Amino acid sequence: MNTVRGARERARIEVTAAIKDEARRRLAAEGAAKLSLRAVARELGMVSSALYRYFPSRDELLTALIVDAYDSVGAAAEEADAGALAARAAPRARWVAVCEAVRTWALEHPHEYALIYGSPVPGYSAPMDTIGPASRVGNTFIGILRTAYEGRGLALPPLPAELRPEADRMTADFAEGLPPAVTAALVAAWAQLVGLVSFELFGQFNRVVEDRAAFFAHAADQLAHGVGLPVV
């Protein structure tokens, strides 16, 4: 009985992976807004009713793809930080390494990047299941900042008085232990990082920036400066 159950579970895992792989191909060809369970089923040689046993709706399939994408870029960020930490890199170098990992992942997975950081999919609302995976990159940056703050310290960025309540709230919500000024700077830096990657990926740097790797490395270092990370 256990053998039969194990075989069924393996088959379900394989079919689920095949469905998601085909859905990613359709994302690359047509975009998320046109993703259709019927089209995925047709390409896989399945009847729609069979596919619905794995993903009852388009939104559930989209959520699975979104979670996978967030987990993938999150793992890339965490692995980059672990590698830098193993090499005894300073927090600023760890920060830049994570930024580079996000850029590399985006260039290698442009359609998945567009799914999670591009235009919202009409009619789709991301459920709570996406919050944890979506937080992995940000939590990696927060860990770097905490290490620096508890070690040599951070050069606190300026914080306007009118922003202090919001910075306090953000710190309590997701960056406990950091100075509110650093939390506010971190959120701004994260938005700028996504903007830098998006500009490169979606063509806004065409005829503007030629040596994009060097430009990005400099920009990532400037973001590290903006959140108060010391040079050494």
PDB file of C-alpha atoms in Angstrom:
ATOM      1  CA  MET A   1       0.000   0.000   0.000  1.00  0.00           C
ATOM      2  CA  ASN A   2       2.813   2.411   0.881  1.00  0.00           C
ATOM      3  CA  THR A   3       4.517   1.594  -2.420  1.00  0.00           C
ATOM      4  CA  VAL A   4       1.371   2.453  -4.375  1.00  0.00           C
ATOM      5  CA  ARG A   5       0.902   5.683  -2.431  1.00  0.00           C
ATOM      6  CA  GLY A   6       4.554   6.588  -3.006  1.00  0.00           C
ATOM      7  CA  ALA A   7       4.247   5.973  -6.745  1.00  0.00           C
ATOM      8  CA  ARG A   8       1.130   8.124  -6.914  1.00  0.00           C
ATOM      9  CA  GLU A   9       2.845  10.930  -5.040  1.00  0.00           C
ATOM     10  CA  ARG A  10       5.852  10.783  -7.367  1.00  0.00           C
ATOM     11  CA  ALA A  11       3.544  10.870 -10.378  1.00  0.00           C
ATOM     12  CA  ARG A  12       1.704  13.865  -8.955  1.00  0.00           C
ATOM     13  CA  ILE A  13       4.994  15.707  -8.379  1.00  0.00           C
ATOM     14  CA  GLU A  14       6.088  14.990 -11.957  1.00  0.00           C
ATOM     15  CA  VAL A  15       2.789  16.129 -13.475  1.00  0.00           C
ATOM     16  CA  THR A  16       2.750  19.259 -11.304  1.00  0.00           C
ATOM     17  CA  ALA A  17       6.274  20.116 -12.467  1.00  0.00           C
ATOM     18  CA  ALA A  18       5.289  19.545 -16.101  1.00  0.00           C
ATOM     19  CA  ILE A  19       2.270  21.842 -15.731  1.00  0.00           C
ATOM     20  CA  LYS A  20       4.379  24.606 -14.214  1.00  0.00           C
ATOM     21  CA  ASP A  21       7.101  24.205 -16.853  1.00  0.00           C
ATOM     22  CA  GLU A  22       4.542  24.548 -19.642  1.00  0.00           C
ATOM     23  CA  ALA A  23       2.957  27.528 -17.889  1.00  0.00           C
ATOM     24  CA  ARG A  24       6.378  29.221 -17.739  1.00  0.00           C
ATOM     25  CA  ARG A  25       6.830  28.639 -21.464  1.00  0.00           C
ATOM     26  CA  ARG A  26       3.481  30.288 -22.084  1.00  0.00           C
ATOM     27  CA  LEU A  27       4.461  33.191 -19.836  1.00  0.00           C
ATOM     28  CA  ALA A  28       7.530  33.716 -22.005  1.00  0.00           C
ATOM     29  CA  ALA A  29       5.498  33.522 -25.215  1.00  0.00           C
ATOM     30  CA  GLU A  30       2.325  35.400 -24.280  1.00  0.00           C
ATOM     31  CA  GLY A  31       2.676  36.984 -20.836  1.00  0.00           C
ATOM     32  CA  ALA A  32       0.912  36.289 -17.565  1.00  0.00           C
ATOM     33  CA  ALA A  33      -2.328  38.054 -18.507  1.00  0.00           C
ATOM     34  CA  LYS A  34      -2.988  35.468 -21.232  1.00  0.00           C
ATOM     35  CA  LEU A  35      -2.149  32.399 -19.166  1.00  0.00           C
ATOM     36  CA  SER A  36      -4.901  29.811 -19.693  1.00  0.00           C
ATOM     37  CA  LEU A  37      -5.355  26.450 -17.976  1.00  0.00           C
ATOM     38  CA  ARG A  38      -7.014  25.099 -21.111  1.00  0.00           C
ATOM     39  CA  ALA A  39      -4.043  26.093 -23.257  1.00  0.00           C
ATOM     40  CA  VAL A  40      -1.599  24.506 -20.801  1.00  0.00           C
ATOM     41  CA  ALA A  41      -3.670  21.317 -20.706  1.00  0.00           C
ATOM     42  CA  ARG A  42      -3.838  21.207 -24.500  1.00  0.00           C
ATOM     43  CA  GLU A  43      -0.061  21.517 -24.874  1.00  0.00           C
ATOM     44  CA  LEU A  44       0.451  18.700 -22.374  1.00  0.00           C
ATOM     45  CA  GLY A  45      -2.103  16.453 -24.002  1.00  0.00           C
ATOM     46  CA  MET A  46      -4.358  16.566 -20.960  1.00  0.00           C
ATOM     47  CA  VAL A  47      -8.066  17.222 -20.705  1.00  0.00           C
ATOM     48  CA  SER A  48      -8.885  20.377 -18.753  1.00  0.00           C
ATOM     49  CA  SER A  49     -10.707  18.446 -16.040  1.00  0.00           C
ATOM     50  CA  ALA A  50      -7.535  16.468 -15.302  1.00  0.00           C
ATOM     51  CA  LEU A  51      -5.439  19.637 -14.954  1.00  0.00           C
ATOM     52  CA  TYR A  52      -8.006  21.137 -12.590  1.00  0.00           C
ATOM     53  CA  ARG A  53      -7.185  18.374 -10.111  1.00  0.00           C
ATOM     54  CA  TYR A  54      -3.731  19.922  -9.781  1.00  0.00           C
ATOM     55  CA  PHE A  55      -4.625  23.610 -10.106  1.00  0.00           C
ATOM     56  CA  PRO A  56      -8.339  24.373  -9.705  1.00  0.00           C
ATOM     57  CA  SER A  57      -7.976  27.861 -11.212  1.00  0.00           C
ATOM     58  CA  ARG A  58      -5.650  30.054 -13.225  1.00  0.00           C
ATOM     59  CA  ASP A  59      -4.987  32.104 -10.104  1.00  0.00           C
ATOM     60  CA  GLU A  60      -3.778  29.055  -8.174  1.00  0.00           C
ATOM     61  CA  LEU A  61      -1.385  28.206 -10.989  1.00  0.00           C
ATOM     62  CA  LEU A  62      -0.171  31.807 -11.083  1.00  0.00           C
ATOM     63  CA  THR A  63       0.356  31.751  -7.325  1.00  0.00           C
ATOM     64  CA  ALA A  64       2.460  28.588  -7.620  1.00  0.00           C
ATOM     65  CA  LEU A  65       4.604  30.213 -10.317  1.00  0.00           C
ATOM     66  CA  ILE A  66       4.967  33.390  -8.271  1.00  0.00           C
ATOM     67  CA  VAL A  67       5.971  31.483  -5.138  1.00  0.00           C
ATOM     68  CA  ASP A  68       8.514  29.471  -7.150  1.00  0.00           C
ATOM     69  CA  ALA A  69       9.975  32.667  -8.624  1.00  0.00           C
ATOM     70  CA  TYR A  70      10.252  34.403  -5.261  1.00  0.00           C
ATOM     71  CA  ASP A  71      11.834  31.295  -3.746  1.00  0.00           C
ATOM     72  CA  SER A  72      14.283  31.059  -6.627  1.00  0.00           C
ATOM     73  CA  VAL A  73      15.510  34.657  -6.435  1.00  0.00           C
ATOM     74  CA  GLY A  74      15.450  34.415  -2.633  1.00  0.00           C
ATOM     75  CA  ALA A  75      17.659  31.326  -2.709  1.00  0.00           C
ATOM     76  CA  ALA A  76      20.060  33.093  -5.090  1.00  0.00           C
ATOM     77  CA  ALA A  77      20.310  36.052  -2.709  1.00  0.00           C
ATOM     78  CA  GLU A  78      20.819  33.842   0.342  1.00  0.00           C
ATOM     79  CA  GLU A  79      23.463  31.735  -1.388  1.00  0.00           C
ATOM     80  CA  ALA A  80      25.357  34.845  -2.488  1.00  0.00           C
ATOM     81  CA  ASP A  81      25.339  36.198   1.039  1.00  0.00           C
ATOM     82  CA  ALA A  82      26.431  32.851   2.484  1.00  0.00           C
ATOM     83  CA  GLY A  83      29.311  32.732   0.022  1.00  0.00           C
ATOM     84  CA  ALA A  84      30.408  36.257   0.856  1.00  0.00           C
ATOM     85  CA  LEU A  85      30.113  35.517   4.563  1.00  0.00           C
ATOM     86  CA  ALA A  86      32.203  32.355   4.178  1.00  0.00           C
ATOM     87  CA  ALA A  87      34.852  34.479   2.465  1.00  0.00           C
ATOM     88  CA  ARG A  88      34.749  36.821   5.484  1.00  0.00           C
ATOM     89  CA  ALA A  89      33.516  39.708   3.392  1.00  0.00           C
ATOM     90  CA  ALA A  90      32.527  42.920   5.130  1.00  0.00           C
ATOM     91  CA  PRO A  91      28.800  43.778   5.288  1.00  0.00           C
ATOM     92  CA  ARG A  92      29.117  46.263   2.420  1.00  0.00           C
ATOM     93  CA  ALA A  93      30.651  43.616   0.160  1.00  0.00           C
ATOM     94  CA  ARG A  94      27.925  41.172   1.233  1.00  0.00           C
ATOM     95  CA  TRP A  95      25.298  43.741   0.256  1.00  0.00           C
ATOM     96  CA  VAL A  96      26.818  44.209  -3.194  1.00  0.00           C
ATOM     97  CA  ALA A  97      27.077  40.426  -3.659  1.00  0.00           C
ATOM     98  CA  VAL A  98      23.368  40.041  -2.956  1.00  0.00           C
ATOM     99  CA  CYS A  99      22.499  42.854  -5.357  1.00  0.00           C
ATOM    100  CA  GLU A 100      24.628  41.178  -8.036  1.00  0.00           C
ATOM    101  CA  ALA A 101      22.862  37.870  -7.392  1.00  0.00           C
ATOM    102  CA  VAL A 102      19.452  39.481  -7.875  1.00  0.00           C
ATOM    103  CA  ARG A 103      20.593  41.036 -11.159  1.00  0.00           C
ATOM    104  CA  THR A 104      22.101  37.770 -12.413  1.00  0.00           C
ATOM    105  CA  TRP A 105      18.954  35.849 -11.530  1.00  0.00           C
ATOM    106  CA  ALA A 106      16.787  38.403 -13.343  1.00  0.00           C
ATOM    107  CA  LEU A 107      18.898  38.246 -16.497  1.00  0.00           C
ATOM    108  CA  GLU A 108      18.686  34.452 -16.448  1.00  0.00           C
ATOM    109  CA  HIS A 109      14.940  34.378 -15.647  1.00  0.00           C
ATOM    110  CA  PRO A 110      13.499  37.485 -17.341  1.00  0.00           C
ATOM    111  CA  HIS A 111       9.922  36.247 -17.603  1.00  0.00           C
ATOM    112  CA  GLU A 112       9.797  35.084 -14.002  1.00  0.00           C
ATOM    113  CA  TYR A 113      11.269  38.419 -12.941  1.00  0.00           C
ATOM    114  CA  ALA A 114       8.567  40.206 -14.934  1.00  0.00           C
ATOM    115  CA  LEU A 115       5.934  38.042 -13.239  1.00  0.00           C
ATOM    116  CA  ILE A 116       6.929  39.141  -9.733  1.00  0.00           C
ATOM    117  CA  TYR A 117       8.327  42.646 -10.313  1.00  0.00           C
ATOM    118  CA  GLY A 118       6.604  43.725 -13.514  1.00  0.00           C
ATOM    119  CA  SER A 119       3.096  44.932 -14.241  1.00  0.00           C
ATOM    120  CA  PRO A 120       0.311  43.430 -12.099  1.00  0.00           C
ATOM    121  CA  VAL A 121      -1.726  40.672 -13.743  1.00  0.00           C
ATOM    122  CA  PRO A 122      -5.263  41.967 -14.408  1.00  0.00           C
ATOM    123  CA  GLY A 123      -7.818  40.314 -12.142  1.00  0.00           C
ATOM    124  CA  TYR A 124      -5.214  38.591  -9.968  1.00  0.00           C
ATOM    125  CA  SER A 125      -4.695  39.326  -6.273  1.00  0.00           C
ATOM    126  CA  ALA A 126      -1.729  37.646  -4.598  1.00  0.00           C
ATOM    127  CA  PRO A 127      -2.694  35.614  -1.505  1.00  0.00           C
ATOM    128  CA  MET A 128      -0.919  35.526   1.840  1.00  0.00           C
ATOM    129  CA  ASP A 129       1.024  32.444   0.655  1.00  0.00           C
ATOM    130  CA  THR A 130       3.298  34.711  -1.369  1.00  0.00           C
ATOM    131  CA  ILE A 131       4.420  36.935   1.516  1.00  0.00           C
ATOM    132  CA  GLY A 132       7.025  34.606   3.023  1.00  0.00           C
ATOM    133  CA  PRO A 133       8.765  33.797  -0.273  1.00  0.00           C
ATOM    134  CA  ALA A 134       8.557  37.450  -1.350  1.00  0.00           C
ATOM    135  CA  SER A 135      10.378  38.472   1.839  1.00  0.00           C
ATOM    136  CA  ARG A 136      13.471  36.333   1.364  1.00  0.00           C
ATOM    137  CA  VAL A 137      15.601  38.870  -0.515  1.00  0.00           C
ATOM    138  CA  GLY A 138      14.582  41.689   1.803  1.00  0.00           C
ATOM    139  CA  ASN A 139      15.296  39.567   4.862  1.00  0.00           C
ATOM    140  CA  THR A 140      18.767  38.859   3.501  1.00  0.00           C
ATOM    141  CA  PHE A 141      19.465  42.588   3.299  1.00  0.00           C
ATOM    142  CA  ILE A 142      18.015  43.089   6.790  1.00  0.00           C
ATOM    143  CA  GLY A 143      20.343  40.391   8.140  1.00  0.00           C
ATOM    144  CA  ILE A 144      23.352  42.147   6.628  1.00  0.00           C
ATOM    145  CA  LEU A 145      22.304  45.468   8.149  1.00  0.00           C
ATOM    146  CA  ARG A 146      21.718  43.923  11.570  1.00  0.00           C
ATOM    147  CA  THR A 147      25.201  42.383  11.497  1.00  0.00           C
ATOM    148  CA  ALA A 148      26.729  45.732  10.636  1.00  0.00           C
ATOM    149  CA  TYR A 149      24.683  47.614  13.226  1.00  0.00           C
ATOM    150  CA  GLU A 150      25.621  45.183  15.976  1.00  0.00           C
ATOM    151  CA  GLY A 151      29.268  45.231  14.893  1.00  0.00           C
ATOM    152  CA  ARG A 152      31.030  48.351  13.708  1.00  0.00           C
ATOM    153  CA  GLY A 153      27.791  50.246  13.416  1.00  0.00           C
ATOM    154  CA  LEU A 154      26.018  52.094  10.636  1.00  0.00           C
ATOM    155  CA  ALA A 155      26.187  55.699   9.516  1.00  0.00           C
ATOM    156  CA  LEU A 156      22.570  56.614  10.132  1.00  0.00           C
ATOM    157  CA  PRO A 157      20.895  58.215   7.095  1.00  0.00           C
ATOM    158  CA  PRO A 158      18.903  61.423   7.653  1.00  0.00           C
ATOM    159  CA  LEU A 159      15.264  60.885   8.604  1.00  0.00           C
ATOM    160  CA  PRO A 160      12.799  63.773   8.277  1.00  0.00           C
ATOM    161  CA  ALA A 161      10.607  64.245  11.336  1.00  0.00           C
ATOM    162  CA  GLU A 162       7.435  63.782   9.299  1.00  0.00           C
ATOM    163  CA  LEU A 163       8.642  60.349   8.166  1.00  0.00           C
ATOM    164  CA  ARG A 164       9.516  59.115  11.663  1.00  0.00           C
ATOM    165  CA  PRO A 165       6.088  57.567  12.476  1.00  0.00           C
ATOM    166  CA  GLU A 166       6.101  55.615   9.213  1.00  0.00           C
ATOM    167  CA  ALA A 167       9.715  54.509   9.732  1.00  0.00           C
ATOM    168  CA  ASP A 168       8.839  53.369  13.259  1.00  0.00           C
ATOM    169  CA  ARG A 169       5.903  51.366  11.913  1.00  0.00           C
ATOM    170  CA  MET A 170       7.972  49.697   9.181  1.00  0.00           C
ATOM    171  CA  THR A 171      10.687  48.817  11.678  1.00  0.00           C
ATOM    172  CA  ALA A 172       8.164  47.217  14.031  1.00  0.00           C
ATOM    173  CA  ASP A 173       6.545  45.324  11.140  1.00  0.00           C
ATOM    174  CA  PHE A 174       9.547  43.736   9.457  1.00  0.00           C
ATOM    175  CA  ALA A 175      12.942  45.131  10.577  1.00  0.00           C
ATOM    176  CA  GLU A 176      12.970  44.900  14.351  1.00  0.00           C
ATOM    177  CA  GLY A 177      16.319  45.815  15.824  1.00  0.00           C
ATOM    178  CA  LEU A 178      17.293  48.321  13.137  1.00  0.00           C
ATOM    179  CA  PRO A 179      17.202  52.090  13.599  1.00  0.00           C
ATOM    180  CA  PRO A 180      14.088  53.484  11.893  1.00  0.00           C
ATOM    181  CA  ALA A 181      16.254  55.723   9.709  1.00  0.00           C
ATOM    182  CA  VAL A 182      17.978  52.634   8.318  1.00  0.00           C
ATOM    183  CA  THR A 183      14.676  50.864   7.715  1.00  0.00           C
ATOM    184  CA  ALA A 184      13.382  53.777   5.652  1.00  0.00           C
ATOM    185  CA  ALA A 185      16.638  53.902   3.671  1.00  0.00           C
ATOM    186  CA  LEU A 186      16.478  50.138   3.131  1.00  0.00           C
ATOM    187  CA  VAL A 187      12.997  50.318   1.609  1.00  0.00           C
ATOM    188  CA  ALA A 188      14.140  53.104  -0.709  1.00  0.00           C
ATOM    189  CA  ALA A 189      17.257  51.128  -1.662  1.00  0.00           C
ATOM    190  CA  TRP A 190      15.194  48.013  -2.404  1.00  0.00           C
ATOM    191  CA  ALA A 191      12.920  50.026  -4.701  1.00  0.00           C
ATOM    192  CA  GLN A 192      15.974  51.488  -6.450  1.00  0.00           C
ATOM    193  CA  LEU A 193      17.514  48.033  -6.884  1.00  0.00           C
ATOM    194  CA  VAL A 194      14.354  46.749  -8.558  1.00  0.00           C
ATOM    195  CA  GLY A 195      14.339  49.858 -10.733  1.00  0.00           C
ATOM    196  CA  LEU A 196      17.950  49.345 -11.817  1.00  0.00           C
ATOM    197  CA  VAL A 197      17.332  45.724 -12.742  1.00  0.00           C
ATOM    198  CA  SER A 198      14.069  46.558 -14.507  1.00  0.00           C
ATOM    199  CA  PHE A 199      15.684  49.343 -16.550  1.00  0.00           C
ATOM    200  CA  GLU A 200      18.328  46.917 -17.781  1.00  0.00           C
ATOM    201  CA  LEU A 201      15.981  44.016 -18.364  1.00  0.00           C
ATOM    202  CA  PHE A 202      13.238  45.958 -20.125  1.00  0.00           C
ATOM    203  CA  GLY A 203      15.512  47.999 -22.399  1.00  0.00           C
ATOM    204  CA  GLN A 204      15.500  51.446 -20.789  1.00  0.00           C
ATOM    205  CA  PHE A 205      19.317  51.456 -20.693  1.00  0.00           C
ATOM    206  CA  ASN A 206      19.595  50.939 -24.453  1.00  0.00           C
ATOM    207  CA  ARG A 207      21.839  53.647 -25.950  1.00  0.00           C
ATOM    208  CA  VAL A 208      22.357  55.017 -22.451  1.00  0.00           C
ATOM    209  CA  VAL A 209      24.496  52.552 -20.470  1.00  0.00           C
ATOM    210  CA  GLU A 210      26.917  50.306 -22.345  1.00  0.00           C
ATOM    211  CA  ASP A 211      29.045  48.698 -19.612  1.00  0.00           C
ATOM    212  CA  ARG A 212      26.054  47.620 -17.565  1.00  0.00           C
ATOM    213  CA  ALA A 213      27.907  45.271 -15.223  1.00  0.00           C
ATOM    214  CA  ALA A 214      30.293  48.021 -14.107  1.00  0.00           C
ATOM    215  CA  PHE A 215      27.456  50.529 -13.876  1.00  0.00           C
ATOM    216  CA  PHE A 216      25.380  48.167 -11.751  1.00  0.00           C
ATOM    217  CA  ALA A 217      28.270  47.334  -9.412  1.00  0.00           C
ATOM    218  CA  HIS A 218      28.825  51.036  -8.787  1.00  0.00           C
ATOM    219  CA  ALA A 219      25.114  51.660  -8.255  1.00  0.00           C
ATOM    220  CA  ALA A 220      24.853  48.729  -5.821  1.00  0.00           C
ATOM    221  CA  ASP A 221      27.764  50.135  -3.834  1.00  0.00           C
ATOM    222  CA  GLN A 222      26.055  53.509  -3.729  1.00  0.00           C
ATOM    223  CA  LEU A 223      22.897  51.855  -2.400  1.00  0.00           C
ATOM    224  CA  ALA A 224      25.044  50.303   0.338  1.00  0.00           C
ATOM    225  CA  HIS A 225      26.307  53.779   1.175  1.00  0.00           C
ATOM    226  CA  GLY A 226      22.749  55.069   1.284  1.00  0.00           C
ATOM    227  CA  VAL A 227      21.716  52.577   3.964  1.00  0.00           C
ATOM    228  CA  GLY A 228      24.744  53.476   6.091  1.00  0.00           C
ATOM    229  CA  LEU A 229      27.069  50.536   5.462  1.00  0.00           C
ATOM    230  CA  PRO A 230      30.705  51.480   6.071  1.00  0.00           C
ATOM    231  CA  VAL A 231      33.309  51.036   3.350  1.00  0.00           C
ATOM    232  CA  VAL A 232      35.218  48.440   5.388  1.00  0.00           C
TER     233      VAL A 232
END
